[in-house]
């Protein structure tokens, strides 16, 4: 029984060492050295090969090496092959760090201080109490809920929005399309941590941004196509939005002439908010293989109809 890895080759070397150490009996191979294709039961990939069921006739499970699975073309993956996203503590830690720094950057006026520094201006701005700053997170899954739990400790007024109803201590939870307007109206710093699906593609458009209070800011760590980038530029231009911190864009990278590169109110990072950490991911993949062999539900198995 083989587990085949098909993603970044450098990380592949780490995965190889870790699997050799933690599961020496498992045959672990790195694409394109697949050995006997019929022996491959598990695939850990960022992008599966084209027509995976034909290339790997006995494939049972595809593990995404990332938290998202939107990069997979599932139309070519038959239903009997389970698809599992990465649910591991390293990704969560990285995302909590990134979003915390982004929220604090906005909360403590670092965009304004950067502009002042350019002009050699030494001037204090009034400090707002965290309790008066309303943070709202789109998505209350593995990442959104962890981010909110941490932000709550700073004293921010925290809320989250999801598809189904949730209950989280100290967080105002909103659910479903009918509650979106109320959620947006109470949000000063909006964080997007939604998966990319048909329902979230283009969700953050001009009408959506207009529902945020004047002076609100956006942090997008979900996926680039969830945001209408021109609508964001327009909202910043009009002064309706104050700042944006974007870790994901569409396309990635943006073309050199894109206005985001030089916009004083936009901070860009190259999709680095968080990444799977092989040391912890390997344990989760091994646990999922054990579960799968015993007929138990796997951690992070996606619902194909829902798209995440
Ligand atoms: P989860 O699947 O655990 O959570 C997704 C959340 O989004 C759930 O709360 C879900 O609601 C909610 N949701 C999905 N669709 C809708 C909808 N149409 N309307 C309202 N809420 C919706 O995902 P994770 O938290 O693990 O990851 C979220 C995303 O973060 C990933 O898909 C990926 O795109 C992005 N990501 C980005 C990284 C980066 O470096 N920039 C790194 C890792 C992930 P419900 O709870 O009701 O199901
Ligand atoms: C992920 C990502 O989905 O890196 O893990 O964006």
mmCIF file of C-alpha atoms and ligand atoms in Angstrom:
data_model
loop_
_atom_site.group_PDB
_atom_site.id
_atom_site.type_symbol
_atom_site.label_atom_id
_atom_site.label_comp_id
_atom_site.label_asym_id
_atom_site.label_seq_id
_atom_site.Cartn_x
_atom_site.Cartn_y
_atom_site.Cartn_z
ATOM 1 C CA UNK A 1 0.000 0.000 0.000
ATOM 2 C CA UNK A 2 1.558 3.281 -1.112
ATOM 3 C CA UNK A 3 1.037 6.878 -0.055
ATOM 4 C CA UNK A 4 2.091 9.087 -2.945
ATOM 5 C CA UNK A 5 3.103 12.720 -2.358
ATOM 6 C CA UNK A 6 2.653 15.206 -5.197
ATOM 7 C CA UNK A 7 3.413 18.766 -4.138
ATOM 8 C CA UNK A 8 6.410 21.005 -3.479
ATOM 9 C CA UNK A 9 9.506 18.752 -3.899
ATOM 10 C CA UNK A 10 11.500 20.503 -1.151
ATOM 11 C CA UNK A 11 8.738 19.859 1.355
ATOM 12 C CA UNK A 12 8.506 16.355 -0.118
ATOM 13 C CA UNK A 13 11.981 15.656 1.285
ATOM 14 C CA UNK A 14 10.742 16.631 4.747
ATOM 15 C CA UNK A 15 7.627 14.451 4.376
ATOM 16 C CA UNK A 16 9.836 11.536 3.258
ATOM 17 C CA UNK A 17 12.045 11.828 6.360
ATOM 18 C CA UNK A 18 9.061 12.156 8.683
ATOM 19 C CA UNK A 19 7.177 9.172 7.224
ATOM 20 C CA UNK A 20 10.355 7.030 7.286
ATOM 21 C CA UNK A 21 10.672 7.898 10.963
ATOM 22 C CA UNK A 22 7.028 7.625 12.050
ATOM 23 C CA UNK A 23 5.694 4.902 9.736
ATOM 24 C CA UNK A 24 8.613 2.865 8.389
ATOM 25 C CA UNK A 25 6.295 0.090 7.184
ATOM 26 C CA UNK A 26 4.351 2.439 4.899
ATOM 27 C CA UNK A 27 5.538 2.744 1.313
ATOM 28 C CA UNK A 28 5.902 6.521 0.816
ATOM 29 C CA UNK A 29 6.792 7.805 -2.660
ATOM 30 C CA UNK A 30 7.234 11.244 -4.168
ATOM 31 C CA UNK A 31 5.807 12.119 -7.571
ATOM 32 C CA UNK A 32 6.852 11.394 -10.345
ATOM 33 C CA UNK A 33 8.538 8.280 -8.863
ATOM 34 C CA UNK A 34 5.210 6.514 -8.332
ATOM 35 C CA UNK A 35 6.347 2.872 -8.496
ATOM 36 C CA UNK A 36 3.450 0.472 -9.175
ATOM 37 C CA UNK A 37 0.423 2.748 -9.851
ATOM 38 C CA UNK A 38 -1.930 -0.027 -8.692
ATOM 39 C CA UNK A 39 -0.369 0.055 -5.208
ATOM 40 C CA UNK A 40 -1.204 3.731 -4.622
ATOM 41 C CA UNK A 41 -4.183 3.923 -2.244
ATOM 42 C CA UNK A 42 -3.509 7.388 -0.824
ATOM 43 C CA UNK A 43 -2.423 10.601 -2.505
ATOM 44 C CA UNK A 44 -1.265 13.738 -0.669
ATOM 45 C CA UNK A 45 -1.297 16.538 -3.223
ATOM 46 C CA UNK A 46 -1.708 20.234 -3.908
ATOM 47 C CA UNK A 47 -2.737 19.312 -7.467
ATOM 48 C CA UNK A 48 -3.706 15.685 -8.236
ATOM 49 C CA UNK A 49 -2.580 14.313 -11.589
ATOM 50 C CA UNK A 50 -5.031 14.682 -14.444
ATOM 51 C CA UNK A 51 -7.642 11.927 -14.397
ATOM 52 C CA UNK A 52 -6.430 10.513 -11.047
ATOM 53 C CA UNK A 53 -8.685 7.436 -11.165
ATOM 54 C CA UNK A 54 -7.128 6.313 -14.448
ATOM 55 C CA UNK A 55 -3.527 7.155 -13.475
ATOM 56 C CA UNK A 56 -3.926 5.533 -10.027
ATOM 57 C CA UNK A 57 -6.601 2.846 -10.496
ATOM 58 C CA UNK A 58 -6.870 1.827 -6.811
ATOM 59 C CA UNK A 59 -6.778 5.312 -5.318
ATOM 60 C CA UNK A 60 -9.058 5.593 -2.257
ATOM 61 C CA UNK A 61 -8.292 8.974 -0.693
ATOM 62 C CA UNK A 62 -6.885 12.322 -1.833
ATOM 63 C CA UNK A 63 -5.433 14.413 0.996
ATOM 64 C CA UNK A 64 -4.996 18.093 0.214
ATOM 65 C CA UNK A 65 -1.649 19.301 1.550
ATOM 66 C CA UNK A 66 -3.417 22.606 2.297
ATOM 67 C CA UNK A 67 -6.494 23.639 4.266
ATOM 68 C CA UNK A 68 -8.320 24.517 1.043
ATOM 69 C CA UNK A 69 -9.393 22.092 -1.676
ATOM 70 C CA UNK A 70 -10.580 24.692 -4.213
ATOM 71 C CA UNK A 71 -7.444 24.051 -6.299
ATOM 72 C CA UNK A 72 -8.747 20.540 -7.078
ATOM 73 C CA UNK A 73 -10.852 19.935 -10.157
ATOM 74 C CA UNK A 74 -13.247 17.497 -8.506
ATOM 75 C CA UNK A 75 -15.205 16.944 -11.712
ATOM 76 C CA UNK A 76 -12.474 14.453 -12.677
ATOM 77 C CA UNK A 77 -12.508 12.669 -9.295
ATOM 78 C CA UNK A 78 -15.073 9.836 -9.009
ATOM 79 C CA UNK A 79 -17.290 9.811 -5.909
ATOM 80 C CA UNK A 80 -15.736 6.672 -4.433
ATOM 81 C CA UNK A 81 -12.465 8.611 -3.872
ATOM 82 C CA UNK A 82 -12.692 10.530 -0.578
ATOM 83 C CA UNK A 83 -11.279 14.065 -0.502
ATOM 84 C CA UNK A 84 -9.766 15.349 2.737
ATOM 85 C CA UNK A 85 -8.520 18.861 3.531
ATOM 86 C CA UNK A 86 -5.610 19.490 5.881
ATOM 87 C CA UNK A 87 -6.724 19.863 9.474
ATOM 88 C CA UNK A 88 -3.573 20.186 11.555
ATOM 89 C CA UNK A 89 -2.434 22.431 14.407
ATOM 90 C CA UNK A 90 0.479 24.066 12.524
ATOM 91 C CA UNK A 91 -1.844 25.739 9.997
ATOM 92 C CA UNK A 92 -4.021 27.034 12.807
ATOM 93 C CA UNK A 93 -1.087 28.545 14.733
ATOM 94 C CA UNK A 94 0.241 30.301 11.635
ATOM 95 C CA UNK A 95 -3.164 31.757 10.769
ATOM 96 C CA UNK A 96 -3.786 32.956 14.309
ATOM 97 C CA UNK A 97 -0.422 34.759 14.258
ATOM 98 C CA UNK A 98 -1.026 36.349 10.856
ATOM 99 C CA UNK A 99 -4.544 37.589 11.503
ATOM 100 C CA UNK A 100 -3.612 38.845 14.971
ATOM 101 C CA UNK A 101 -0.792 40.958 13.542
ATOM 102 C CA UNK A 102 -3.078 42.244 10.767
ATOM 103 C CA UNK A 103 -5.880 43.208 13.160
ATOM 104 C CA UNK A 104 -3.405 44.896 15.521
ATOM 105 C CA UNK A 105 -1.763 46.744 12.589
ATOM 106 C CA UNK A 106 -5.131 48.263 11.742
ATOM 107 C CA UNK A 107 -6.273 48.741 15.326
ATOM 108 C CA UNK A 108 -3.036 50.540 16.347
ATOM 109 C CA UNK A 109 -3.106 52.823 13.249
ATOM 110 C CA UNK A 110 0.124 51.530 11.687
ATOM 111 C CA UNK A 111 -1.055 52.514 8.174
ATOM 112 C CA UNK A 112 -1.355 56.119 9.375
ATOM 113 C CA UNK A 113 1.983 56.004 11.170
ATOM 114 C CA UNK A 114 3.650 54.608 8.012
ATOM 115 C CA UNK A 115 2.254 57.580 6.063
ATOM 116 C CA UNK A 116 3.416 59.988 8.764
ATOM 117 C CA UNK A 117 6.897 58.457 8.729
ATOM 118 C CA UNK A 118 7.130 59.045 4.960
ATOM 119 C CA UNK A 119 6.552 62.728 5.695
ATOM 120 C CA UNK A 120 8.807 62.820 8.792
ATOM 121 C CA UNK A 121 5.785 63.619 10.941
ATOM 122 C CA UNK A 122 5.979 62.746 14.663
ATOM 123 C CA UNK A 123 2.377 62.945 15.866
ATOM 124 C CA UNK A 124 0.362 60.870 18.275
ATOM 125 C CA UNK A 125 -3.026 59.611 17.196
ATOM 126 C CA UNK A 126 -5.722 58.854 19.756
ATOM 127 C CA UNK A 127 -5.636 55.232 20.927
ATOM 128 C CA UNK A 128 -8.960 53.386 20.784
ATOM 129 C CA UNK A 129 -9.791 50.743 23.353
ATOM 130 C CA UNK A 130 -9.968 47.246 21.852
ATOM 131 C CA UNK A 131 -13.437 46.841 23.337
ATOM 132 C CA UNK A 132 -14.683 49.626 21.070
ATOM 133 C CA UNK A 133 -13.298 47.926 17.936
ATOM 134 C CA UNK A 134 -15.647 45.387 16.361
ATOM 135 C CA UNK A 135 -13.873 42.520 14.622
ATOM 136 C CA UNK A 136 -15.934 40.214 12.399
ATOM 137 C CA UNK A 137 -14.687 36.979 10.867
ATOM 138 C CA UNK A 138 -16.346 35.401 7.827
ATOM 139 C CA UNK A 139 -16.089 31.654 8.462
ATOM 140 C CA UNK A 140 -16.258 29.913 11.828
ATOM 141 C CA UNK A 141 -14.414 26.756 10.870
ATOM 142 C CA UNK A 142 -11.058 25.443 12.054
ATOM 143 C CA UNK A 143 -9.321 28.768 11.308
ATOM 144 C CA UNK A 144 -12.018 31.394 11.859
ATOM 145 C CA UNK A 145 -12.944 30.091 15.301
ATOM 146 C CA UNK A 146 -9.279 29.828 16.422
ATOM 147 C CA UNK A 147 -8.587 33.391 15.253
ATOM 148 C CA UNK A 148 -11.614 34.740 17.123
ATOM 149 C CA UNK A 149 -10.722 32.888 20.308
ATOM 150 C CA UNK A 150 -7.328 34.630 20.318
ATOM 151 C CA UNK A 151 -8.642 38.081 19.336
ATOM 152 C CA UNK A 152 -11.199 37.907 22.113
ATOM 153 C CA UNK A 153 -8.323 37.826 24.623
ATOM 154 C CA UNK A 154 -7.283 41.330 23.497
ATOM 155 C CA UNK A 155 -10.754 42.558 24.400
ATOM 156 C CA UNK A 156 -12.039 43.177 20.858
ATOM 157 C CA UNK A 157 -15.791 42.956 20.331
ATOM 158 C CA UNK A 158 -15.804 39.709 18.328
ATOM 159 C CA UNK A 159 -18.337 38.200 15.950
ATOM 160 C CA UNK A 160 -18.302 35.505 13.296
ATOM 161 C CA UNK A 161 -20.482 34.495 10.361
ATOM 162 C CA UNK A 162 -20.985 30.984 9.025
ATOM 163 C CA UNK A 163 -23.421 28.922 6.997
ATOM 164 C CA UNK A 164 -24.823 26.925 9.915
ATOM 165 C CA UNK A 165 -25.471 28.093 13.494
ATOM 166 C CA UNK A 166 -22.526 28.041 15.918
ATOM 167 C CA UNK A 167 -22.136 28.866 19.578
ATOM 168 C CA UNK A 168 -18.737 30.107 20.788
ATOM 169 C CA UNK A 169 -18.044 31.610 24.207
ATOM 170 C CA UNK A 170 -17.712 35.389 24.035
ATOM 171 C CA UNK A 171 -18.323 35.564 20.270
ATOM 172 C CA UNK A 172 -21.520 36.834 18.637
ATOM 173 C CA UNK A 173 -22.310 34.148 16.097
ATOM 174 C CA UNK A 174 -24.308 34.994 12.966
ATOM 175 C CA UNK A 175 -25.483 32.331 10.521
ATOM 176 C CA UNK A 176 -26.794 32.315 6.990
ATOM 177 C CA UNK A 177 -27.474 34.869 4.279
ATOM 178 C CA UNK A 178 -30.331 36.455 6.238
ATOM 179 C CA UNK A 179 -27.952 37.585 9.014
ATOM 180 C CA UNK A 180 -25.134 38.846 6.802
ATOM 181 C CA UNK A 181 -26.257 42.491 6.671
ATOM 182 C CA UNK A 182 -26.488 42.724 10.467
ATOM 183 C CA UNK A 183 -23.062 41.104 10.809
ATOM 184 C CA UNK A 184 -21.483 43.542 8.342
ATOM 185 C CA UNK A 185 -23.173 46.589 9.886
ATOM 186 C CA UNK A 186 -21.472 45.827 13.247
ATOM 187 C CA UNK A 187 -17.988 45.115 11.836
ATOM 188 C CA UNK A 188 -15.059 47.598 11.841
ATOM 189 C CA UNK A 189 -12.366 45.083 10.899
ATOM 190 C CA UNK A 190 -13.568 42.313 8.593
ATOM 191 C CA UNK A 191 -11.489 39.139 8.193
ATOM 192 C CA UNK A 192 -12.323 36.675 5.420
ATOM 193 C CA UNK A 193 -11.614 33.042 6.287
ATOM 194 C CA UNK A 194 -14.123 31.358 4.001
ATOM 195 C CA UNK A 195 -13.367 28.476 1.658
ATOM 196 C CA UNK A 196 -13.684 29.257 -2.049
ATOM 197 C CA UNK A 197 -16.909 27.662 -3.327
ATOM 198 C CA UNK A 198 -19.587 28.593 -5.839
ATOM 199 C CA UNK A 199 -21.379 30.429 -2.998
ATOM 200 C CA UNK A 200 -18.366 32.481 -1.844
ATOM 201 C CA UNK A 201 -16.883 33.307 -5.273
ATOM 202 C CA UNK A 202 -17.205 37.088 -5.721
ATOM 203 C CA UNK A 203 -19.056 37.399 -2.392
ATOM 204 C CA UNK A 204 -17.145 40.511 -1.308
ATOM 205 C CA UNK A 205 -18.377 42.894 -3.998
ATOM 206 C CA UNK A 206 -19.386 46.568 -4.063
ATOM 207 C CA UNK A 207 -22.803 45.968 -2.467
ATOM 208 C CA UNK A 208 -21.222 43.835 0.253
ATOM 209 C CA UNK A 209 -18.535 46.426 1.068
ATOM 210 C CA UNK A 210 -21.157 49.198 1.144
ATOM 211 C CA UNK A 211 -22.824 47.409 4.083
ATOM 212 C CA UNK A 212 -19.745 47.844 6.274
ATOM 213 C CA UNK A 213 -19.653 50.995 8.408
ATOM 214 C CA UNK A 214 -17.634 53.924 6.998
ATOM 215 C CA UNK A 215 -13.941 53.630 7.941
ATOM 216 C CA UNK A 216 -13.988 49.818 8.161
ATOM 217 C CA UNK A 217 -11.015 47.733 7.009
ATOM 218 C CA UNK A 218 -10.666 44.382 5.269
ATOM 219 C CA UNK A 219 -8.236 41.517 5.836
ATOM 220 C CA UNK A 220 -8.496 38.792 3.191
ATOM 221 C CA UNK A 221 -6.802 35.515 4.033
ATOM 222 C CA UNK A 222 -9.413 33.294 2.348
ATOM 223 C CA UNK A 223 -9.000 33.186 -1.415
ATOM 224 C CA UNK A 224 -8.467 35.955 -3.987
ATOM 225 C CA UNK A 225 -11.563 35.255 -6.136
ATOM 226 C CA UNK A 226 -13.833 35.884 -3.133
ATOM 227 C CA UNK A 227 -13.077 39.610 -3.484
ATOM 228 C CA UNK A 228 -14.036 41.967 -6.303
ATOM 229 C CA UNK A 229 -10.701 43.805 -6.372
ATOM 230 C CA UNK A 230 -12.021 46.812 -8.311
ATOM 231 C CA UNK A 231 -14.823 47.214 -5.758
ATOM 232 C CA UNK A 232 -12.208 47.328 -3.002
ATOM 233 C CA UNK A 233 -10.186 49.956 -4.884
ATOM 234 C CA UNK A 234 -13.326 52.053 -5.375
ATOM 235 C CA UNK A 235 -14.284 51.753 -1.699
ATOM 236 C CA UNK A 236 -10.765 52.821 -0.642
ATOM 237 C CA UNK A 237 -10.832 55.690 -3.152
ATOM 238 C CA UNK A 238 -14.128 56.981 -1.785
ATOM 239 C CA UNK A 239 -12.806 56.684 1.766
ATOM 240 C CA UNK A 240 -15.597 54.281 2.662
ATOM 241 C CA UNK A 241 -12.961 51.687 3.569
ATOM 242 C CA UNK A 242 -9.833 52.759 5.438
ATOM 243 C CA UNK A 243 -7.331 49.944 4.806
ATOM 244 C CA UNK A 244 -6.907 46.482 3.364
ATOM 245 C CA UNK A 245 -4.440 43.735 4.169
ATOM 246 C CA UNK A 246 -4.476 41.071 1.477
ATOM 247 C CA UNK A 247 -2.653 37.762 1.648
ATOM 248 C CA UNK A 248 -4.550 36.336 -1.324
ATOM 249 C CA UNK A 249 -5.276 37.957 -4.685
ATOM 250 C CA UNK A 250 -6.600 37.027 -8.107
ATOM 251 C CA UNK A 251 -4.393 36.176 -9.909
ATOM 252 C CA UNK A 252 -1.419 35.307 -7.730
ATOM 253 C CA UNK A 253 0.898 37.072 -8.194
ATOM 254 C CA UNK A 254 -0.831 40.228 -9.393
ATOM 255 C CA UNK A 255 0.442 41.722 -12.668
ATOM 256 C CA UNK A 256 3.216 44.338 -12.091
ATOM 257 C CA UNK A 257 0.923 47.256 -13.044
ATOM 258 C CA UNK A 258 -1.845 46.326 -10.604
ATOM 259 C CA UNK A 259 -2.711 49.310 -8.362
ATOM 260 C CA UNK A 260 -2.599 47.182 -5.180
ATOM 261 C CA UNK A 261 1.215 46.979 -5.396
ATOM 262 C CA UNK A 262 1.662 50.673 -4.684
ATOM 263 C CA UNK A 263 -1.583 51.642 -2.970
ATOM 264 C CA UNK A 264 -0.805 53.393 0.336
ATOM 265 C CA UNK A 265 -3.874 51.833 1.961
ATOM 266 C CA UNK A 266 -3.178 48.268 0.825
ATOM 267 C CA UNK A 267 -0.667 45.892 2.333
ATOM 268 C CA UNK A 268 0.096 42.734 0.339
ATOM 269 C CA UNK A 269 1.725 39.469 1.352
ATOM 270 C CA UNK A 270 2.322 36.586 -1.084
ATOM 271 C CA UNK A 271 -0.133 33.986 0.262
ATOM 272 C CA UNK A 272 1.962 33.214 3.320
ATOM 273 C CA UNK A 273 -0.573 33.752 6.095
ATOM 274 C CA UNK A 274 -0.241 30.128 7.043
ATOM 275 C CA UNK A 275 1.114 26.889 5.647
ATOM 276 C CA UNK A 276 0.912 23.240 6.539
ATOM 277 C CA UNK A 277 3.724 22.224 8.879
ATOM 278 C CA UNK A 278 5.013 18.792 7.848
ATOM 279 C CA UNK A 279 5.958 17.785 11.418
ATOM 280 C CA UNK A 280 2.354 18.019 12.591
ATOM 281 C CA UNK A 281 0.656 17.244 9.252
ATOM 282 C CA UNK A 282 2.260 13.814 8.993
ATOM 283 C CA UNK A 283 0.641 12.743 12.290
ATOM 284 C CA UNK A 284 -2.779 13.800 10.996
ATOM 285 C CA UNK A 285 -2.341 11.973 7.682
ATOM 286 C CA UNK A 286 -1.268 8.813 9.531
ATOM 287 C CA UNK A 287 -4.235 9.102 11.882
ATOM 288 C CA UNK A 288 -6.550 9.528 8.884
ATOM 289 C CA UNK A 289 -5.090 6.475 7.143
ATOM 290 C CA UNK A 290 -5.679 4.480 10.356
ATOM 291 C CA UNK A 291 -9.250 5.787 10.517
ATOM 292 C CA UNK A 292 -9.890 5.032 6.870
ATOM 293 C CA UNK A 293 -8.585 1.460 7.201
ATOM 294 C CA UNK A 294 -10.894 0.974 10.200
ATOM 295 C CA UNK A 295 -13.918 2.453 8.438
ATOM 296 C CA UNK A 296 -14.017 5.503 10.725
ATOM 297 C CA UNK A 297 -14.707 9.069 9.523
ATOM 298 C CA UNK A 298 -11.525 10.976 8.635
ATOM 299 C CA UNK A 299 -10.607 14.384 10.074
ATOM 300 C CA UNK A 300 -11.329 17.069 7.483
ATOM 301 C CA UNK A 301 -13.176 14.917 4.964
ATOM 302 C CA UNK A 302 -14.992 17.319 2.690
ATOM 303 C CA UNK A 303 -18.601 17.228 1.607
ATOM 304 C CA UNK A 304 -18.445 17.225 -2.195
ATOM 305 C CA UNK A 305 -21.948 18.705 -2.579
ATOM 306 C CA UNK A 306 -21.169 21.649 -0.234
ATOM 307 C CA UNK A 307 -17.782 22.230 -1.842
ATOM 308 C CA UNK A 308 -15.755 22.390 1.404
HETATM 309 P P1 LIG B 1 -13.444 25.131 7.433
HETATM 310 O O1 LIG B 1 -14.036 24.256 6.412
HETATM 311 O O2 LIG B 1 -13.058 24.560 8.750
HETATM 312 O O3 LIG B 1 -14.450 26.347 7.754
HETATM 313 C C1 LIG B 1 -15.129 27.027 6.761
HETATM 314 C C2 LIG B 1 -16.112 27.988 7.409
HETATM 315 O O4 LIG B 1 -16.711 28.777 6.376
HETATM 316 C C3 LIG B 1 -17.237 27.255 8.137
HETATM 317 O O5 LIG B 1 -17.564 27.939 9.321
HETATM 318 C C4 LIG B 1 -18.403 27.362 7.137
HETATM 319 O O6 LIG B 1 -19.689 27.366 7.728
HETATM 320 C C5 LIG B 1 -18.120 28.712 6.516
HETATM 321 N N1 LIG B 1 -18.757 28.821 5.198
HETATM 322 C C6 LIG B 1 -18.521 28.089 4.083
HETATM 323 N N2 LIG B 1 -19.330 28.483 3.086
HETATM 324 C C7 LIG B 1 -20.097 29.463 3.577
HETATM 325 C C8 LIG B 1 -21.133 30.258 3.040
HETATM 326 N N3 LIG B 1 -21.538 30.121 1.769
HETATM 327 N N4 LIG B 1 -21.712 31.170 3.839
HETATM 328 C C9 LIG B 1 -21.323 31.311 5.129
HETATM 329 N N5 LIG B 1 -20.336 30.600 5.701
HETATM 330 C C10 LIG B 1 -19.735 29.672 4.930
HETATM 331 O O7 LIG B 1 -12.213 25.854 6.746
HETATM 332 P P2 LIG B 1 -10.869 26.407 7.447
HETATM 333 O O8 LIG B 1 -11.242 27.293 8.559
HETATM 334 O O9 LIG B 1 -9.954 25.282 7.705
HETATM 335 O O10 LIG B 1 -10.224 27.239 6.227
HETATM 336 C C11 LIG B 1 -10.908 28.304 5.614
HETATM 337 C C12 LIG B 1 -10.166 28.762 4.371
HETATM 338 O O11 LIG B 1 -8.987 29.489 4.727
HETATM 339 C C13 LIG B 1 -9.596 27.661 3.462
HETATM 340 O O12 LIG B 1 -10.615 27.073 2.682
HETATM 341 C C14 LIG B 1 -8.609 28.453 2.618
HETATM 342 O O13 LIG B 1 -9.274 29.039 1.519
HETATM 343 C C15 LIG B 1 -8.172 29.572 3.578
HETATM 344 N N6 LIG B 1 -6.755 29.391 3.949
HETATM 345 C C16 LIG B 1 -5.855 30.364 3.604
HETATM 346 C C17 LIG B 1 -4.540 30.259 3.935
HETATM 347 C C18 LIG B 1 -3.589 31.340 3.609
HETATM 348 O O14 LIG B 1 -2.371 31.152 3.814
HETATM 349 N N7 LIG B 1 -4.026 32.487 3.138
HETATM 350 C C19 LIG B 1 -4.026 29.083 4.664
HETATM 351 C C20 LIG B 1 -5.050 28.135 5.007
HETATM 352 C C21 LIG B 1 -6.366 28.295 4.651
HETATM 353 P P3 LIG B 1 -20.221 26.105 8.579
HETATM 354 O O15 LIG B 1 -19.421 26.136 9.860
HETATM 355 O O16 LIG B 1 -21.630 26.420 8.809
HETATM 356 O O17 LIG B 1 -19.962 24.899 7.750
HETATM 357 C C1 LIG B 2 -4.073 26.423 2.293
HETATM 358 C C2 LIG B 2 -3.303 27.544 1.817
HETATM 359 O O1 LIG B 2 -5.222 26.250 1.872
HETATM 360 O O2 LIG B 2 -2.073 27.511 1.943
HETATM 361 O O3 LIG B 2 -3.557 25.659 3.131
HETATM 362 O O4 LIG B 2 -3.870 28.524 1.354
#
